[in-house]
mmCIF file of C-alpha atoms and ligand atoms in Angstrom:
data_model
loop_
_atom_site.group_PDB
_atom_site.id
_atom_site.type_symbol
_atom_site.label_atom_id
_atom_site.label_comp_id
_atom_site.label_asym_id
_atom_site.label_seq_id
_atom_site.Cartn_x
_atom_site.Cartn_y
_atom_site.Cartn_z
ATOM 1 C CA MET A 27 0.000 0.000 0.000
ATOM 2 C CA LYS A 28 1.481 3.347 -1.064
ATOM 3 C CA ILE A 29 0.127 6.263 0.890
ATOM 4 C CA VAL A 30 0.858 9.971 1.208
ATOM 5 C CA MET A 31 -0.356 11.987 4.166
ATOM 6 C CA LEU A 32 -1.581 15.517 3.547
ATOM 7 C CA GLY A 33 -2.602 18.163 6.044
ATOM 8 C CA ALA A 34 -1.441 21.382 7.634
ATOM 9 C CA PRO A 35 1.532 21.417 10.010
ATOM 10 C CA GLY A 36 0.305 19.838 13.221
ATOM 11 C CA ALA A 37 -2.801 18.235 11.690
ATOM 12 C CA GLY A 38 -1.643 14.864 13.013
ATOM 13 C CA LYS A 39 0.123 13.407 9.966
ATOM 14 C CA GLY A 40 3.017 11.980 11.972
ATOM 15 C CA THR A 41 0.776 10.629 14.753
ATOM 16 C CA GLN A 42 -1.399 8.756 12.250
ATOM 17 C CA ALA A 43 1.392 7.752 9.860
ATOM 18 C CA LYS A 44 3.231 5.892 12.649
ATOM 19 C CA GLN A 45 0.100 3.866 13.425
ATOM 20 C CA ILE A 46 -0.580 3.148 9.754
ATOM 21 C CA ALA A 47 3.004 1.931 9.376
ATOM 22 C CA ASP A 48 2.617 -0.403 12.377
ATOM 23 C CA GLN A 49 -0.759 -1.713 11.286
ATOM 24 C CA TYR A 50 0.195 -2.423 7.668
ATOM 25 C CA GLY A 51 3.872 -3.333 8.158
ATOM 26 C CA ILE A 52 5.173 -0.620 5.837
ATOM 27 C CA PRO A 53 7.854 2.013 6.545
ATOM 28 C CA HIS A 54 6.922 5.468 7.826
ATOM 29 C CA ILE A 55 8.996 8.003 5.922
ATOM 30 C CA SER A 56 8.919 11.515 7.373
ATOM 31 C CA THR A 57 10.953 14.119 5.531
ATOM 32 C CA GLY A 58 10.782 16.386 8.588
ATOM 33 C CA ASP A 59 12.313 13.590 10.726
ATOM 34 C CA ILE A 60 15.004 12.973 8.082
ATOM 35 C CA PHE A 61 15.947 16.672 8.101
ATOM 36 C CA ARG A 62 15.912 16.858 11.913
ATOM 37 C CA ALA A 63 18.174 13.777 12.115
ATOM 38 C CA ASN A 64 20.564 15.437 9.635
ATOM 39 C CA ILE A 65 20.547 18.658 11.650
ATOM 40 C CA LYS A 66 21.355 16.698 14.804
ATOM 41 C CA GLU A 67 24.226 14.911 13.063
ATOM 42 C CA GLY A 68 25.508 18.189 11.595
ATOM 43 C CA THR A 69 25.499 16.914 7.988
ATOM 44 C CA GLU A 70 25.709 19.235 4.963
ATOM 45 C CA LEU A 71 22.046 18.513 4.217
ATOM 46 C CA GLY A 72 21.128 19.352 7.802
ATOM 47 C CA LYS A 73 23.046 22.643 7.663
ATOM 48 C CA LYS A 74 21.279 23.634 4.454
ATOM 49 C CA ALA A 75 17.811 22.584 5.676
ATOM 50 C CA LYS A 76 18.023 24.228 9.113
ATOM 51 C CA SER A 77 17.762 27.830 8.015
ATOM 52 C CA TYR A 78 14.636 27.158 5.954
ATOM 53 C CA MET A 79 13.001 25.109 8.689
ATOM 54 C CA ASP A 80 13.713 27.584 11.482
ATOM 55 C CA ALA A 81 12.160 30.350 9.387
ATOM 56 C CA GLY A 82 9.009 28.266 8.811
ATOM 57 C CA GLY A 83 9.659 27.964 5.071
ATOM 58 C CA LEU A 84 10.072 24.897 2.883
ATOM 59 C CA VAL A 85 13.401 23.309 2.135
ATOM 60 C CA PRO A 86 14.039 23.729 -1.632
ATOM 61 C CA ASP A 87 12.558 20.960 -3.815
ATOM 62 C CA GLU A 88 15.942 19.881 -5.151
ATOM 63 C CA LEU A 89 17.176 19.023 -1.636
ATOM 64 C CA VAL A 90 14.247 16.741 -0.909
ATOM 65 C CA MET A 91 13.158 15.108 -4.155
ATOM 66 C CA ASP A 92 16.138 12.815 -4.817
ATOM 67 C CA LEU A 93 16.306 11.926 -1.162
ATOM 68 C CA VAL A 94 12.723 10.616 -1.168
ATOM 69 C CA VAL A 95 12.989 8.936 -4.567
ATOM 70 C CA ASP A 96 16.083 7.055 -3.293
ATOM 71 C CA ARG A 97 14.365 6.150 -0.035
ATOM 72 C CA ILE A 98 11.259 4.642 -1.643
ATOM 73 C CA GLY A 99 13.530 2.563 -3.897
ATOM 74 C CA LYS A 100 14.906 0.679 -0.869
ATOM 75 C CA GLU A 101 14.058 -2.948 -0.230
ATOM 76 C CA ASP A 102 11.802 -2.259 2.764
ATOM 77 C CA CYS A 103 9.456 -0.237 0.521
ATOM 78 C CA ALA A 104 8.717 -3.223 -1.728
ATOM 79 C CA ASN A 105 5.255 -3.605 -0.182
ATOM 80 C CA GLY A 106 4.576 0.100 0.088
ATOM 81 C CA PHE A 107 5.216 3.058 2.371
ATOM 82 C CA VAL A 108 3.521 5.901 4.137
ATOM 83 C CA LEU A 109 5.009 9.272 3.250
ATOM 84 C CA ASP A 110 4.600 11.981 5.886
ATOM 85 C CA GLY A 111 5.471 15.547 4.865
ATOM 86 C CA PHE A 112 6.167 14.697 1.240
ATOM 87 C CA PRO A 113 5.107 15.818 -1.286
ATOM 88 C CA ARG A 114 4.629 19.410 -0.206
ATOM 89 C CA THR A 115 4.645 21.131 -3.582
ATOM 90 C CA ILE A 116 3.301 20.249 -7.041
ATOM 91 C CA PRO A 117 6.847 19.685 -8.420
ATOM 92 C CA GLN A 118 7.479 17.215 -5.559
ATOM 93 C CA ALA A 119 4.224 15.405 -6.372
ATOM 94 C CA GLU A 120 5.226 15.227 -10.034
ATOM 95 C CA ALA A 121 8.668 13.858 -9.118
ATOM 96 C CA LEU A 122 7.057 11.175 -6.950
ATOM 97 C CA SER A 123 4.616 10.236 -9.675
ATOM 98 C CA ALA A 124 7.414 10.032 -12.275
ATOM 99 C CA ALA A 125 9.545 7.832 -9.995
ATOM 100 C CA LEU A 126 6.630 5.440 -9.424
ATOM 101 C CA ASN A 127 5.627 5.438 -13.116
ATOM 102 C CA LYS A 128 9.121 4.303 -14.012
ATOM 103 C CA LYS A 129 8.469 1.151 -11.992
ATOM 104 C CA ASN A 130 4.876 0.800 -13.295
ATOM 105 C CA GLU A 131 3.604 1.677 -9.846
ATOM 106 C CA LYS A 132 1.289 4.330 -8.490
ATOM 107 C CA LEU A 133 0.056 5.778 -5.238
ATOM 108 C CA ASP A 134 -3.006 4.125 -3.710
ATOM 109 C CA PHE A 135 -4.207 6.849 -1.349
ATOM 110 C CA ALA A 136 -3.619 10.490 -0.452
ATOM 111 C CA ILE A 137 -5.086 11.011 3.007
ATOM 112 C CA ASP A 138 -5.855 14.583 3.955
ATOM 113 C CA ILE A 139 -6.216 15.203 7.677
ATOM 114 C CA ASP A 140 -8.431 18.232 7.929
ATOM 115 C CA VAL A 141 -7.956 20.630 10.880
ATOM 116 C CA SER A 142 -8.636 24.391 11.036
ATOM 117 C CA ASP A 143 -5.772 26.855 11.452
ATOM 118 C CA GLU A 144 -7.146 27.998 14.798
ATOM 119 C CA ARG A 145 -6.944 24.503 16.290
ATOM 120 C CA ILE A 146 -3.503 23.955 14.789
ATOM 121 C CA VAL A 147 -2.050 26.963 16.587
ATOM 122 C CA LYS A 148 -3.432 25.702 19.919
ATOM 123 C CA ARG A 149 -2.098 22.181 19.323
ATOM 124 C CA MET A 150 1.405 23.185 18.336
ATOM 125 C CA SER A 151 2.071 25.174 21.470
ATOM 126 C CA GLY A 152 1.405 21.962 23.458
ATOM 127 C CA ARG A 153 3.449 19.593 21.321
ATOM 128 C CA ARG A 154 6.693 18.271 22.770
ATOM 129 C CA ALA A 155 9.250 16.251 20.809
ATOM 130 C CA CYS A 156 12.040 14.023 22.084
ATOM 131 C CA VAL A 157 15.479 15.460 21.266
ATOM 132 C CA ASN A 158 16.836 11.948 20.776
ATOM 133 C CA CYS A 159 14.274 9.621 19.139
ATOM 134 C CA GLY A 160 11.782 12.179 17.775
ATOM 135 C CA ALA A 161 8.742 10.704 19.569
ATOM 136 C CA THR A 162 6.016 13.331 19.898
ATOM 137 C CA TYR A 163 3.741 14.088 22.823
ATOM 138 C CA HIS A 164 1.254 16.754 23.796
ATOM 139 C CA VAL A 165 1.175 18.349 27.220
ATOM 140 C CA VAL A 166 -2.606 17.842 27.445
ATOM 141 C CA THR A 167 -3.609 15.027 25.082
ATOM 142 C CA ILE A 168 -0.549 12.729 25.246
ATOM 143 C CA PRO A 169 1.599 13.775 28.218
ATOM 144 C CA THR A 170 4.822 11.933 29.001
ATOM 145 C CA LYS A 171 4.649 9.798 32.160
ATOM 146 C CA LYS A 172 7.386 11.954 33.718
ATOM 147 C CA GLU A 173 7.229 15.634 32.764
ATOM 148 C CA GLY A 174 9.801 16.577 30.120
ATOM 149 C CA ILE A 175 11.180 13.017 29.774
ATOM 150 C CA CYS A 176 10.531 10.785 26.768
ATOM 151 C CA ASP A 177 8.636 7.590 27.698
ATOM 152 C CA ARG A 178 10.371 5.690 24.917
ATOM 153 C CA CYS A 179 14.058 6.509 25.415
ATOM 154 C CA GLY A 180 14.347 8.641 28.573
ATOM 155 C CA SER A 181 15.774 11.724 26.823
ATOM 156 C CA GLU A 182 14.519 15.283 27.179
ATOM 157 C CA THR A 183 11.352 16.441 25.397
ATOM 158 C CA VAL A 184 11.218 20.039 24.114
ATOM 159 C CA LEU A 185 9.091 22.505 22.132
ATOM 160 C CA ARG A 186 10.452 22.306 18.581
ATOM 161 C CA ASP A 187 12.091 25.558 17.402
ATOM 162 C CA ASP A 188 9.580 25.754 14.555
ATOM 163 C CA ASP A 189 6.596 25.279 16.911
ATOM 164 C CA LYS A 190 6.938 28.784 18.351
ATOM 165 C CA PRO A 191 3.667 30.653 17.616
ATOM 166 C CA GLU A 192 5.140 33.160 15.115
ATOM 167 C CA THR A 193 6.827 30.357 13.149
ATOM 168 C CA VAL A 194 3.636 28.274 13.178
ATOM 169 C CA GLN A 195 1.762 31.196 11.542
ATOM 170 C CA LYS A 196 4.425 31.337 8.833
ATOM 171 C CA ARG A 197 4.259 27.555 8.297
ATOM 172 C CA LEU A 198 0.478 27.755 7.947
ATOM 173 C CA ALA A 199 0.780 30.526 5.342
ATOM 174 C CA VAL A 200 3.336 28.454 3.415
ATOM 175 C CA TYR A 201 1.057 25.421 3.692
ATOM 176 C CA HIS A 202 -1.936 27.269 2.217
ATOM 177 C CA GLU A 203 0.123 28.715 -0.599
ATOM 178 C CA GLN A 204 2.286 25.753 -1.628
ATOM 179 C CA THR A 205 0.921 22.517 -0.186
ATOM 180 C CA GLN A 206 -2.865 22.886 -0.130
ATOM 181 C CA PRO A 207 -3.030 22.796 -3.976
ATOM 182 C CA LEU A 208 -2.067 19.097 -3.630
ATOM 183 C CA ILE A 209 -5.569 18.421 -2.319
ATOM 184 C CA ASP A 210 -7.068 19.242 -5.727
ATOM 185 C CA TYR A 211 -4.127 17.559 -7.460
ATOM 186 C CA TYR A 212 -4.879 14.213 -5.777
ATOM 187 C CA LYS A 213 -8.656 14.741 -5.972
ATOM 188 C CA ASN A 214 -8.249 14.955 -9.744
ATOM 189 C CA LYS A 215 -6.299 11.699 -9.668
ATOM 190 C CA GLY A 216 -9.201 10.063 -7.794
ATOM 191 C CA ILE A 217 -7.182 8.955 -4.749
ATOM 192 C CA LEU A 218 -7.925 11.724 -2.236
ATOM 193 C CA LYS A 219 -9.596 10.728 1.038
ATOM 194 C CA THR A 220 -10.346 13.376 3.634
ATOM 195 C CA VAL A 221 -10.709 12.609 7.337
ATOM 196 C CA ASP A 222 -11.789 14.946 10.121
ATOM 197 C CA GLY A 223 -8.590 15.515 12.130
ATOM 198 C CA THR A 224 -10.345 17.338 14.976
ATOM 199 C CA GLN A 225 -11.688 14.074 16.391
ATOM 200 C CA PRO A 226 -9.885 12.091 19.097
ATOM 201 C CA MET A 227 -6.769 10.389 17.715
ATOM 202 C CA GLU A 228 -8.253 6.863 17.933
ATOM 203 C CA LYS A 229 -11.299 7.958 15.914
ATOM 204 C CA VAL A 230 -9.104 9.631 13.288
ATOM 205 C CA PHE A 231 -7.197 6.359 12.991
ATOM 206 C CA SER A 232 -10.333 4.212 12.701
ATOM 207 C CA ASP A 233 -11.645 6.561 9.972
ATOM 208 C CA ILE A 234 -8.319 6.103 8.153
ATOM 209 C CA THR A 235 -8.366 2.308 8.411
ATOM 210 C CA ALA A 236 -11.961 2.348 7.122
ATOM 211 C CA VAL A 237 -10.728 4.316 4.100
ATOM 212 C CA LEU A 238 -7.794 1.940 3.566
ATOM 213 C CA GLY A 239 -10.168 -0.995 3.695
ATOM 214 C CA ALA A 240 -8.867 -2.914 6.676
HETATM 215 P P1 AP5 B 311 7.478 18.269 9.321
HETATM 216 O O1 AP5 B 311 8.162 17.642 10.444
HETATM 217 O O2 AP5 B 311 6.920 17.420 8.236
HETATM 218 O O3 AP5 B 311 6.381 19.232 9.918
HETATM 219 P P2 AP5 B 311 4.864 19.500 9.503
HETATM 220 O O4 AP5 B 311 4.323 18.987 8.240
HETATM 221 O O5 AP5 B 311 4.768 20.927 9.676
HETATM 222 O O6 AP5 B 311 4.126 18.554 10.399
HETATM 223 P P3 AP5 B 311 4.320 18.393 11.876
HETATM 224 O O7 AP5 B 311 5.340 17.328 12.177
HETATM 225 O O8 AP5 B 311 4.559 19.722 12.516
HETATM 226 O O9 AP5 B 311 2.872 17.941 12.317
HETATM 227 P P4 AP5 B 311 2.045 16.630 12.038
HETATM 228 O O10 AP5 B 311 0.964 16.900 11.070
HETATM 229 O O11 AP5 B 311 2.938 15.457 11.789
HETATM 230 O O12 AP5 B 311 1.345 16.518 13.450
HETATM 231 P P5 AP5 B 311 1.669 15.589 14.715
HETATM 232 O O13 AP5 B 311 1.201 14.195 14.464
HETATM 233 O O14 AP5 B 311 3.052 15.789 15.194
HETATM 234 O O15 AP5 B 311 8.426 19.344 8.595
HETATM 235 C C1 AP5 B 311 9.152 20.304 9.328
HETATM 236 C C2 AP5 B 311 9.834 21.244 8.352
HETATM 237 O O16 AP5 B 311 10.729 20.488 7.510
HETATM 238 C C3 AP5 B 311 8.912 21.971 7.358
HETATM 239 O O17 AP5 B 311 8.364 23.139 7.908
HETATM 240 C C4 AP5 B 311 9.885 22.245 6.200
HETATM 241 O O18 AP5 B 311 10.704 23.327 6.466
HETATM 242 C C5 AP5 B 311 10.746 21.000 6.177
HETATM 243 N N1 AP5 B 311 10.238 19.972 5.259
HETATM 244 C C6 AP5 B 311 9.782 18.733 5.601
HETATM 245 N N2 AP5 B 311 9.388 18.065 4.496
HETATM 246 C C7 AP5 B 311 9.589 18.900 3.435
HETATM 247 C C8 AP5 B 311 9.354 18.780 2.042
HETATM 248 N N3 AP5 B 311 8.794 17.675 1.504
HETATM 249 N N4 AP5 B 311 9.674 19.843 1.256
HETATM 250 C C9 AP5 B 311 10.206 20.955 1.763
HETATM 251 N N5 AP5 B 311 10.447 21.137 3.083
HETATM 252 C C10 AP5 B 311 10.145 20.114 3.913
HETATM 253 O O19 AP5 B 311 0.629 16.240 15.751
HETATM 254 C C11 AP5 B 311 0.797 17.563 16.220
HETATM 255 C C12 AP5 B 311 0.403 17.650 17.702
HETATM 256 O O20 AP5 B 311 -0.992 17.443 17.825
HETATM 257 C C13 AP5 B 311 1.075 16.586 18.561
HETATM 258 O O21 AP5 B 311 1.376 17.130 19.821
HETATM 259 C C14 AP5 B 311 0.005 15.494 18.694
HETATM 260 O O22 AP5 B 311 0.129 14.782 19.876
HETATM 261 C C15 AP5 B 311 -1.280 16.301 18.635
HETATM 262 N N6 AP5 B 311 -2.387 15.599 17.985
HETATM 263 C C16 AP5 B 311 -2.308 14.815 16.867
HETATM 264 N N7 AP5 B 311 -3.535 14.355 16.535
HETATM 265 C C17 AP5 B 311 -4.393 14.880 17.446
HETATM 266 C C18 AP5 B 311 -5.823 14.785 17.640
HETATM 267 N N8 AP5 B 311 -6.603 14.050 16.830
HETATM 268 N N9 AP5 B 311 -6.365 15.471 18.669
HETATM 269 C C19 AP5 B 311 -5.592 16.199 19.514
HETATM 270 N N10 AP5 B 311 -4.241 16.319 19.398
HETATM 271 C C20 AP5 B 311 -3.658 15.677 18.380
#
């Protein structure tokens, strides 16, 4: 099953993509996580990506397209994948489609998690992410067992630099301008499924599995 997750920053793409990956035994590929891991390791890619991310903008297409095309060509993607945070622009969607076409493959679903901007801003201020393993929590809806400590690996959890309110507003503006057009793009391809992302997380997930037919 080949799936892309759509939705504004903070709509719950990562939360749901991890569960989809577990349920269907396919890899969860998050371009945001890949960039954050590169930033942590101090790679050239990480250095280039950081300035765009901190400003709430998108990393240029050319830095992300080959990376994803290579990643979905790996052995563990033979039975599919769930892409989280990619594509984010029409050129990225076209690059993905071209890479799949080459192998006579195509995407099965584009799942749009629909949440209003107002709710997003509230959610992001409560999100906490582990500095080590990237696990995400929310101070109200999914608190860590011990405040500020990751349940999974015991490292510190922090507010991401790009989750500061002024950066979130910029990310939302960028989303509406550059990423939202993908909703019509995938609607026209007949694979768009929209779920209400304002529901409790378990209900969002059961709506998604209903769409995926499992
Ligand atoms: P990325 O990491 O992809 O950020 P994003 O798309 O902005 O998405 P988020 O990770 O912020 O949110 P999410 O939708 O995954 O929500 P989550 O599940 O965490 O990208 C970061 C940056 O990298 C970009 O800004 C860009 O610069 C760059 N980048 C990445 N990919 C790129 C690309 N392809 N091209 C160019 N640049 C790229 O949930 C959010 C919070 O809400 C959590 O606290 C969660 O617990 C909570 N929550 C989730 N669901 C619910 C619910 N149903 N009810 C209540 N709370 C909920």
